[in-house]
Short mmCIF file of C-alpha atoms in Angstrom, two decimals:
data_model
loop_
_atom_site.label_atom_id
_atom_site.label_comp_id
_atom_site.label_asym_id
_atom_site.label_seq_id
_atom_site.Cartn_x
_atom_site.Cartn_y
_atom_site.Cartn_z
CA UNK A 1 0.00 0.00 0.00
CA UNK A 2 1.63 3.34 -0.95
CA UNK A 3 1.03 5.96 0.95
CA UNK A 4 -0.83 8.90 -1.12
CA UNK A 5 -2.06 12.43 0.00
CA UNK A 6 -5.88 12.32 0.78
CA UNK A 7 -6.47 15.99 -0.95
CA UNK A 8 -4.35 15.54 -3.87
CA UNK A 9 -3.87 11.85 -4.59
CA UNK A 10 -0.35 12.03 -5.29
CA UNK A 11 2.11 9.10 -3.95
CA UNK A 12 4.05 10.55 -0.93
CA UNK A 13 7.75 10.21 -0.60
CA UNK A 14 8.81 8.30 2.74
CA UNK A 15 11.39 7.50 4.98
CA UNK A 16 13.58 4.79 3.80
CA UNK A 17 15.13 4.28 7.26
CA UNK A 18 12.45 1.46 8.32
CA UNK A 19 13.41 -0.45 5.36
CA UNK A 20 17.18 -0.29 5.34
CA UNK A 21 16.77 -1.43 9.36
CA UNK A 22 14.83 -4.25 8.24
CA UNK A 23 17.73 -5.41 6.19
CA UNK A 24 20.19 -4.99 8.67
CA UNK A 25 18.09 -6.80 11.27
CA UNK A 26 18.13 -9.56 8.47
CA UNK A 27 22.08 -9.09 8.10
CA UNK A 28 22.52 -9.84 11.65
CA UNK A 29 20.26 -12.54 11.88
CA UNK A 30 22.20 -14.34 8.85
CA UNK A 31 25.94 -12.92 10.69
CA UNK A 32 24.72 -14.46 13.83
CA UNK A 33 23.59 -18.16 11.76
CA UNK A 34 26.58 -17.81 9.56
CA UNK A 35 29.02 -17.20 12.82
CA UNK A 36 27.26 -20.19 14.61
CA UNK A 37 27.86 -22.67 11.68
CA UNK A 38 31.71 -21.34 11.36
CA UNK A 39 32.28 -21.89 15.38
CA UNK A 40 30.45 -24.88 15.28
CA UNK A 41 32.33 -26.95 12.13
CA UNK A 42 35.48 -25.52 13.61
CA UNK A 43 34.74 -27.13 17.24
CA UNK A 44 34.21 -30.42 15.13
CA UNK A 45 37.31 -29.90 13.60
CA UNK A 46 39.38 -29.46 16.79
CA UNK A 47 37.74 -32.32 18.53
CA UNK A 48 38.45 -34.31 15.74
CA UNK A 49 42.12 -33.30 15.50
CA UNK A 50 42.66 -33.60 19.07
CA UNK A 51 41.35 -37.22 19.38
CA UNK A 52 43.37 -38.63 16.67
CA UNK A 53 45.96 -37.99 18.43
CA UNK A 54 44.53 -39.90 21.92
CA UNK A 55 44.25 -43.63 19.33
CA UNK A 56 46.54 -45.59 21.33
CA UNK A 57 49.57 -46.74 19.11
CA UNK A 58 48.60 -50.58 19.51
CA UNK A 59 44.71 -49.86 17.77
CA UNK A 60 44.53 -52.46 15.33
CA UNK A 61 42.72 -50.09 12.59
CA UNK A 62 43.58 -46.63 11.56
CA UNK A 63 41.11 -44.45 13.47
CA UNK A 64 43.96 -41.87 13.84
CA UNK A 65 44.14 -41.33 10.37
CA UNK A 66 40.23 -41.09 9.70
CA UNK A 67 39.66 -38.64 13.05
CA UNK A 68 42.97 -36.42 11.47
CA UNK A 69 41.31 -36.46 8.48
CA UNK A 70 37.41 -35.45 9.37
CA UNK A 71 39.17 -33.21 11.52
CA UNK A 72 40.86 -31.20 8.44
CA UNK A 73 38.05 -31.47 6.45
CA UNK A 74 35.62 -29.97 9.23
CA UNK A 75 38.26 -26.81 9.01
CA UNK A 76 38.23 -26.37 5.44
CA UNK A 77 34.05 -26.65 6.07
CA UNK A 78 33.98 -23.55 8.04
CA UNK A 79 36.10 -21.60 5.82
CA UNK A 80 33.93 -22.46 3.34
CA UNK A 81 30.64 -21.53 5.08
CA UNK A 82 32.52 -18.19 5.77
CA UNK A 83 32.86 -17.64 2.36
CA UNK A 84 29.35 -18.19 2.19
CA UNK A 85 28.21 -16.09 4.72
CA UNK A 86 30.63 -13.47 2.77
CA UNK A 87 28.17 -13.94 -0.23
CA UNK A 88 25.00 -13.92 1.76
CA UNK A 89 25.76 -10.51 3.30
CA UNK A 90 26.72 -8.96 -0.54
CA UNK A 91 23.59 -10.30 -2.07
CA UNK A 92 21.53 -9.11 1.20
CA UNK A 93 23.11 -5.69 0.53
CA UNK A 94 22.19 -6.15 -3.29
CA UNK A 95 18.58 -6.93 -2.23
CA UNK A 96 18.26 -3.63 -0.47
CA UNK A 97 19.72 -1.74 -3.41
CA UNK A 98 16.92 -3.52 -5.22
CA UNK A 99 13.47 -2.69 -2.45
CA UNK A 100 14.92 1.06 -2.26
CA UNK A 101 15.44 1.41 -5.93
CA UNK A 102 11.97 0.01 -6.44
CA UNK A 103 10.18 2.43 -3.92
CA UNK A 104 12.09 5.36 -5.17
CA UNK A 105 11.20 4.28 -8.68
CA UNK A 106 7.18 4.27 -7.69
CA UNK A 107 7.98 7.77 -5.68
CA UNK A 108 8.68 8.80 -9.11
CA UNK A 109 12.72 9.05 -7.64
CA UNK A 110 13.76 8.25 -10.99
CA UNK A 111 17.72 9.41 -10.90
CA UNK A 112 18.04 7.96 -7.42
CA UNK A 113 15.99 4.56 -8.08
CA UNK A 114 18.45 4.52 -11.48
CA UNK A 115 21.51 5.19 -9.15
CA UNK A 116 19.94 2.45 -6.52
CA UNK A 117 19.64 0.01 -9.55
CA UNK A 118 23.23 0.50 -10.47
CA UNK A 119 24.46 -0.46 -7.13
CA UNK A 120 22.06 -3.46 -7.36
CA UNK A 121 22.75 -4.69 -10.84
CA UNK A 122 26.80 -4.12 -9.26
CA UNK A 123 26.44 -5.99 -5.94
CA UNK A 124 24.26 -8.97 -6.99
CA UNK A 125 26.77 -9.89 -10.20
CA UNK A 126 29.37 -9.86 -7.47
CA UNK A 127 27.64 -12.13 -5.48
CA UNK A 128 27.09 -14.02 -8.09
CA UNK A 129 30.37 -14.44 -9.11
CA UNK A 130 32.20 -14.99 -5.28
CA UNK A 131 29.52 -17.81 -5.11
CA UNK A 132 31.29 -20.21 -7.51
CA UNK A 133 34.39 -20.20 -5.29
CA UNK A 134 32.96 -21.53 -2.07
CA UNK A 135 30.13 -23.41 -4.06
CA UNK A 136 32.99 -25.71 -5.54
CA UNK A 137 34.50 -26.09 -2.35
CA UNK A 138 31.42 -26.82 -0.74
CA UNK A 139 30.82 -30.04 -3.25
CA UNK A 140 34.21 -30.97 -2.92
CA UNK A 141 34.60 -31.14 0.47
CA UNK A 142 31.11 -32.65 0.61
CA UNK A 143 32.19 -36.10 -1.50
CA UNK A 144 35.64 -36.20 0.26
CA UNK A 145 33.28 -36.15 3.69
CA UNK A 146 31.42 -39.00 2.19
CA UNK A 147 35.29 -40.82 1.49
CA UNK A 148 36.34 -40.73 4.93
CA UNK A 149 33.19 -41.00 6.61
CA UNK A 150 33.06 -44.59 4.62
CA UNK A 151 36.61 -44.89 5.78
CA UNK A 152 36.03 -43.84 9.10
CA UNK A 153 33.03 -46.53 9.72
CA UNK A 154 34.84 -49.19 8.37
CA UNK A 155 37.48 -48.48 11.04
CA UNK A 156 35.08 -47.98 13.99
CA UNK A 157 33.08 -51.48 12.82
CA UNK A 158 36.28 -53.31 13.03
CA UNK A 159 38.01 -51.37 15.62
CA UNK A 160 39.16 -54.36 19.09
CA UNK A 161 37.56 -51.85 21.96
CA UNK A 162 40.40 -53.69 23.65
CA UNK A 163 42.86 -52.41 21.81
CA UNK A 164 41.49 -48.87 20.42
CA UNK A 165 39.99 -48.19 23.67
CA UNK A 166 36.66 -46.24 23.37
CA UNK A 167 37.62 -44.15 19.79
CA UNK A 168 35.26 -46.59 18.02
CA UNK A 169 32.55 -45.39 19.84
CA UNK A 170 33.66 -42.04 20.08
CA UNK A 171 33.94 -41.74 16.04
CA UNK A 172 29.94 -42.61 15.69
CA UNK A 173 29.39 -40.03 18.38
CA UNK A 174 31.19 -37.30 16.38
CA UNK A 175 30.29 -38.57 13.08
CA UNK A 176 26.67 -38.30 13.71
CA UNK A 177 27.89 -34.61 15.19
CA UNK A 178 28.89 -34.05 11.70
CA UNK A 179 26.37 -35.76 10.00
CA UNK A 180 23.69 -33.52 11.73
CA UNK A 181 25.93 -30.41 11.05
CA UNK A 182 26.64 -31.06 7.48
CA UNK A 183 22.98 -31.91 7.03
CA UNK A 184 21.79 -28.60 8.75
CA UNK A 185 24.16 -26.34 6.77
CA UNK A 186 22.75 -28.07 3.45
CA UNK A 187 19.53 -27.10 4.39
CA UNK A 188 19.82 -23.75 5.24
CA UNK A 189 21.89 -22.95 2.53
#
């Protein structure tokens, strides 16, 4: 609904400060989410890291080397979701260009919804184009999960609990961790 003057029926220009705090109320909800995911694949990672190096020696699989390895892989994960949350706040920027540009445009704004437009058109091919980077890493790091996540139960199934100690049952613990986290960042992304 546009606002428009009772007596004369023209649209009425309005404050674009309620719309450009809606958008950063959105960027902070998606900084916040974004942050959360980074900490949280990076917690994975270090827990993972630090218990491949707690396999006793005399384990009769190679649990050290799948933990190590989830481990790394969680890391490069929340790079990659920071590189993602780099995206989301460019294209949320973008989008604002766009919903000011538009309201200017039916305030009859035209130079400033053109200028608006601009920075749109500008923001949202960037965004555009930085997605490709993490987007590739993201499906790479995605099928080697799958590799050492096979790996990794094969290890755990025929781990001796005599031998390994508890890391068998520790790696389904964390792997369904990561499972859960992998499958929650897919989601929401």
């Amino acid at each position: 609904v546009l606002p428009m003057d009772p007596l004369t029926g023209e649209v009425v220009r309005t404050d674009t400060a309620p719309m450009v705090s809606r958008f950063r109320t959105t960027g902070k909800m998606v900084l916040v989410s974004g942050l959360c995911s980074i900490v949280f694949y990076w917690s994975i990672c270090a827990v993972y890291v630090c218990f491949s190096f707690f396999v006793p020696r005399e384990c009769n699989v190679r649990l050290a080397d799948a933990f190590f390895g989830l481990g790394f892989l969680n890391g490069v994960m929340g790079v990659v979701m920071a590189c993602f949350l780099c995206v989301a706040q460019t294209m949320l920027s973008a989008m604002s260009h766009s919903a000011i540009a538009d309201k200017y445009r039916v305030e009859g704004r035209e130079a400033e919804a053109d200028s608006e437009e601009t920075d749109y058109e500008e923001e949202a091919a960037l965004a555009s184009r930085a997605l490709r980077v993490p987007m590739c890493l993201y499906l790479m790091v995605m099928h080697l999960f799958l590799v050492f996540w096979t790996v990794g139960v094969f290890q755990a199934l025929n781990a001796d609990n005599v031998l390994c100690g508890d890391m068998g049952f520790l790696f389904w613990v964390l792997f369904m961790l990561n499972l859960m986290a992998c499958c929650l960042s897919g989601a929401s992304g």
